Coordinates of C-alpha atoms (C1' of nucleotides) in Angstrom, one line a residue:
Chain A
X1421 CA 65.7 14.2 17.6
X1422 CA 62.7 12.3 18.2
X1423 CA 60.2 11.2 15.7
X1424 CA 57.3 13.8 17.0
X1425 CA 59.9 16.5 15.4
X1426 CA 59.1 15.0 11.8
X1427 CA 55.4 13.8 12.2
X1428 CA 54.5 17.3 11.1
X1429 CA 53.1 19.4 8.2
X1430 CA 56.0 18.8 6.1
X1431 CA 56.9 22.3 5.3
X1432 CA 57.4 22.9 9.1
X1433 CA 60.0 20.2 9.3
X1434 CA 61.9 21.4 6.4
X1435 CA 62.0 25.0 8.4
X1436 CA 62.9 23.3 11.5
X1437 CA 65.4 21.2 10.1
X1438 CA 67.6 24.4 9.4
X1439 CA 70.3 25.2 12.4
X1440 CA 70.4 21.3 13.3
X1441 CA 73.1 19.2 12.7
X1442 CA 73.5 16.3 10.5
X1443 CA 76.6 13.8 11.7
X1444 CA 77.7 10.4 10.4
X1445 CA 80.8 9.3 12.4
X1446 CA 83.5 11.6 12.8
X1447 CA 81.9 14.1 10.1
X1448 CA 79.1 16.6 11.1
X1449 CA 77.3 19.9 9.6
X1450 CA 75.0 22.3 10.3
X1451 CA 72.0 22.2 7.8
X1452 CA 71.4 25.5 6.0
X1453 CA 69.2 24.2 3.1
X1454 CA 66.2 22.3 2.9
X1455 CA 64.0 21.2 0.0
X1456 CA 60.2 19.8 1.1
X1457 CA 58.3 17.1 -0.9
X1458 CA 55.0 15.7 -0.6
X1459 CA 53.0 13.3 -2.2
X1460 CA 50.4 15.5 -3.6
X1461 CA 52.5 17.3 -5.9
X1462 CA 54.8 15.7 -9.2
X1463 CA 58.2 16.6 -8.7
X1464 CA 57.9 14.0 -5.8
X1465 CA 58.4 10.2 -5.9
X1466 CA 55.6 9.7 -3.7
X1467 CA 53.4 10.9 -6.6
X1468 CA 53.2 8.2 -8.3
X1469 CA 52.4 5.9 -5.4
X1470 CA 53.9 3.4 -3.1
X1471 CA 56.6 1.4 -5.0
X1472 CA 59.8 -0.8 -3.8
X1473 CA 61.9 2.5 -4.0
X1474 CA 59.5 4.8 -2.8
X1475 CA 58.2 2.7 0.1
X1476 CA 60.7 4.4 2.3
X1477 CA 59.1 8.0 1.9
X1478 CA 55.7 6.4 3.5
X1479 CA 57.4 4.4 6.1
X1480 CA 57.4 6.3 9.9
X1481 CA 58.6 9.6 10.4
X1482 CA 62.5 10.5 11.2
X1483 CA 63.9 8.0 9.2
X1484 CA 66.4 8.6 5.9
X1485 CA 65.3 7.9 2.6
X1486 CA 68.4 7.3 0.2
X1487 CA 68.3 7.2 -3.3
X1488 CA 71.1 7.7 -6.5
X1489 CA 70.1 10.4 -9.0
X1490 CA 71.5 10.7 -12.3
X1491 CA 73.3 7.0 -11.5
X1492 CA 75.8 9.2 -9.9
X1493 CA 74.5 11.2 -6.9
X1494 CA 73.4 10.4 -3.5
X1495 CA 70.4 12.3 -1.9
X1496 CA 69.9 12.2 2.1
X1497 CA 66.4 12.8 2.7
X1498 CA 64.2 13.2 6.5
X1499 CA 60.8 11.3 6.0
X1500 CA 58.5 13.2 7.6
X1501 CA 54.5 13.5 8.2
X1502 CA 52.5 10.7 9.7
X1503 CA 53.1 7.3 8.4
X1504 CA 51.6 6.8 5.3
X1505 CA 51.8 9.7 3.6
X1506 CA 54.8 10.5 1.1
X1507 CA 56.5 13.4 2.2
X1508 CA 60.2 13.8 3.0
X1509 CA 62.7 17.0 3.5
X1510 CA 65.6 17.0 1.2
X1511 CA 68.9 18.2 2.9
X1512 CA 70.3 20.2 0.3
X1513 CA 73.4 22.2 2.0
X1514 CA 75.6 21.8 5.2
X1515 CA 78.3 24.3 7.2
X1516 CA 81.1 21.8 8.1
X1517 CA 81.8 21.3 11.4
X1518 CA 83.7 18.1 12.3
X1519 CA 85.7 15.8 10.3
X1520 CA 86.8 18.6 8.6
X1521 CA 90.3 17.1 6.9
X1522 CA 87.9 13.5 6.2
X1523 CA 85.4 15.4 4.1
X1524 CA 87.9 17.6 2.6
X1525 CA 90.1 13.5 1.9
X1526 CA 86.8 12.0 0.4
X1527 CA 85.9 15.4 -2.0
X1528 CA 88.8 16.0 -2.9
X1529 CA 88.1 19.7 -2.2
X1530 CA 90.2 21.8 -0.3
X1531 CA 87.5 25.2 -0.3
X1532 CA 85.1 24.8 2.7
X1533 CA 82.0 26.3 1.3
X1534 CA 82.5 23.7 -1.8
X1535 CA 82.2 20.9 0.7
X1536 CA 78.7 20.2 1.2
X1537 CA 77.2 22.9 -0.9
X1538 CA 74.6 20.8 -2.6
X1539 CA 72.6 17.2 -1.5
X1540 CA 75.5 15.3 -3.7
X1541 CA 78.2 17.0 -2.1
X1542 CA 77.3 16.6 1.3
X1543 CA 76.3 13.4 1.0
X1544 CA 80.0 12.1 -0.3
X1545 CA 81.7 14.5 2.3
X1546 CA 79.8 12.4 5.1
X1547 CA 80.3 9.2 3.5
X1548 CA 76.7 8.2 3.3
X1549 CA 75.1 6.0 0.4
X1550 CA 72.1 3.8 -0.1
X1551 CA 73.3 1.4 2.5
X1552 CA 71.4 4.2 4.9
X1553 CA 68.2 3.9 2.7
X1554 CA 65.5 3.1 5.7
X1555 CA 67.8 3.8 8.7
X1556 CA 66.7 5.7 11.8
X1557 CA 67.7 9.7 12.0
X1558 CA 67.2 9.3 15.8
X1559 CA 69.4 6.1 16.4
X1560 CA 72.0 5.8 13.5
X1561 CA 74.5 5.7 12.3
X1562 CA 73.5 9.1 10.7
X1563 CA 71.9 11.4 13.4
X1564 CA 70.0 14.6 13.3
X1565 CA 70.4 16.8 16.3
X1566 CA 68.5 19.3 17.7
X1567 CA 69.6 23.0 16.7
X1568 CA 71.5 24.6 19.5
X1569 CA 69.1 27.7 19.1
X1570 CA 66.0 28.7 16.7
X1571 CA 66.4 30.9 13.8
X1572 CA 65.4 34.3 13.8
X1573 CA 62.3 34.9 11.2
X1574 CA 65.0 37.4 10.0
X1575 CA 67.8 34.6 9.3
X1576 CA 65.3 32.4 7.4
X1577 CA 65.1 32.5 3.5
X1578 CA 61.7 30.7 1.4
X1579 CA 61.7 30.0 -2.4
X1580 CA 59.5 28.6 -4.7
X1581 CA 60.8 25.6 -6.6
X1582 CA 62.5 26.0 -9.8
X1583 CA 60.7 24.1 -13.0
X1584 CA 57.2 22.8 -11.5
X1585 CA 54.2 24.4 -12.6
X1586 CA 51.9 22.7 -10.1
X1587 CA 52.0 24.5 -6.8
X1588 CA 55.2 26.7 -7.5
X1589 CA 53.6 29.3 -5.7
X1590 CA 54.3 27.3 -2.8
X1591 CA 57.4 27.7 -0.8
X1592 CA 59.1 24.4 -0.8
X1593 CA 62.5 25.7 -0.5
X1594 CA 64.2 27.1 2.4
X1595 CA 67.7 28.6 3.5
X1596 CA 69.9 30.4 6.2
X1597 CA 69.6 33.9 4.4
X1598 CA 73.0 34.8 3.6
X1599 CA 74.9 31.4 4.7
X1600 CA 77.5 30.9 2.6
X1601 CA 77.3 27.4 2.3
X1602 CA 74.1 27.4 0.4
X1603 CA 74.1 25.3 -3.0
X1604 CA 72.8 27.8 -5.5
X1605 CA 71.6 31.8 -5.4
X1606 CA 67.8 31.6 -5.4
X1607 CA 64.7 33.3 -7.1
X1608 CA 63.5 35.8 -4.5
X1609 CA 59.9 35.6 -3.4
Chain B
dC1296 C1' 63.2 -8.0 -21.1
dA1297 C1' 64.3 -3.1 -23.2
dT1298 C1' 63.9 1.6 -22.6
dG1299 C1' 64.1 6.2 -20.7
dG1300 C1' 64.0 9.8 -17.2
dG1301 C1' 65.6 11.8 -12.9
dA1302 C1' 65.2 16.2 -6.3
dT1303 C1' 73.0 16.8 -9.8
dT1304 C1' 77.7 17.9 -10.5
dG1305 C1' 81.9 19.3 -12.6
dA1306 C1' 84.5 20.0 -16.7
dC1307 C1' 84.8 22.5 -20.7
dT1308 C1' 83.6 26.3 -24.4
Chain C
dG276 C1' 76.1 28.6 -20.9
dT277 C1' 76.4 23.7 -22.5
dC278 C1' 76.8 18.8 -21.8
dA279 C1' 78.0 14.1 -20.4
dA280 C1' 78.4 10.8 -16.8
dT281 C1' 75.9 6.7 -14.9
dC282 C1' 72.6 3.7 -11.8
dC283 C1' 68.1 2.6 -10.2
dC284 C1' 63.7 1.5 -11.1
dA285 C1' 58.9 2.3 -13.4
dT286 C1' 56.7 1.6 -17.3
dG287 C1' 55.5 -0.8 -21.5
dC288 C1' 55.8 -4.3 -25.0

DNA sequence: CATGGGATTGACT
DNA sequence: GTCAATCCCATGC
């Protein structure tokens, strides 16, 4: 998709970003779960300003900030909002669709809901790492496309997130209601 | 230069 | 439910 898609209120993006499909070679998925971050509140690494590893989440719109949590886990984010301000959409949760038999090879899961049901899993089924930090969404090598239809209001789940006081009456969280690929059950608003 | 915390996961009790 | 694994990087001395 192209980088007006992302240059948005962040929030939107993160509910837009649900029904497309994220693909990196033979693997793709369908994103059911997104997790929005912005610079004005703490849990994100924009709030404590523009640093070497957070320069990513103020750089231009629709490209993919990469980072390692807990030394062990990869996290694909979309950087989204105008350039300059920190804000990025974390993909949290894909529905396999391709490359299959390669994700299930470098999980070492056979279950297909366990595949990409969380922002460490999917990241390892797709074979991305911080290599991709700063790479382009729109040219490569990992692509976001456009979701074949839009979501019913219906089909669409909001949450709050889980241990932030600031803002946590602010839905930052969002899900295909009733996918089973989701990471987690969530706190119903 | 040393230290400590983090947007998680999976194994184990 | 509890807990360890393990790397990057911000902060502080």
């Amino acid at each position: 998709m192209q980088t007006s898609f992302y240059e948005r209120d962040v929030l939107t993006v993160a509910r837009e970003l649900l029904g497309c499909v994220v693909r990196h070679g033979a693997c793709a998925g369908v994103i059911v779960e997104t997790e929005a971050y912005h610079e004005s509140e703490p849990a994100c690494h924009a709030f404590i300003g523009l640093t070497a590893r957070t320069q990513t989440l103020f750089a231009a719109p629709g490209y993919a900030y990469v980072y390692l949590s807990y030394g062990i886990h990869v996290m694909l984010n979309a950087v989204a909002e105008v350039e300059g301000v920190g804000a990025a959409v974390l993909i949290r949760a894909l529905q396999p669709v391709d490359g299959i038999e390669l994700m299930r090879a470098r999980r070492g899961v056979q279950d297909l809901e366990q595949l990409c049901s969380g922002p460490g899993k999917l990241t390892q089924a797709l074979g991305i790492g911080l290599e991709h930090n700063a790479t382009s969404l729109a040219t490569g090598p990992i692509v976001i496309e456009a979701a074949e239809r839009g979501l019913a209001p219906a089909e669409l789940e909001a949450s709050v997130r889980i241990g932030i006081t600031k803002a946590a009456e602010l839905e930052w969280r969002f899900s295909i209601r009733d996918s089973r690929f989701v990471s987690r059950p969530w706190p119903r608003i």
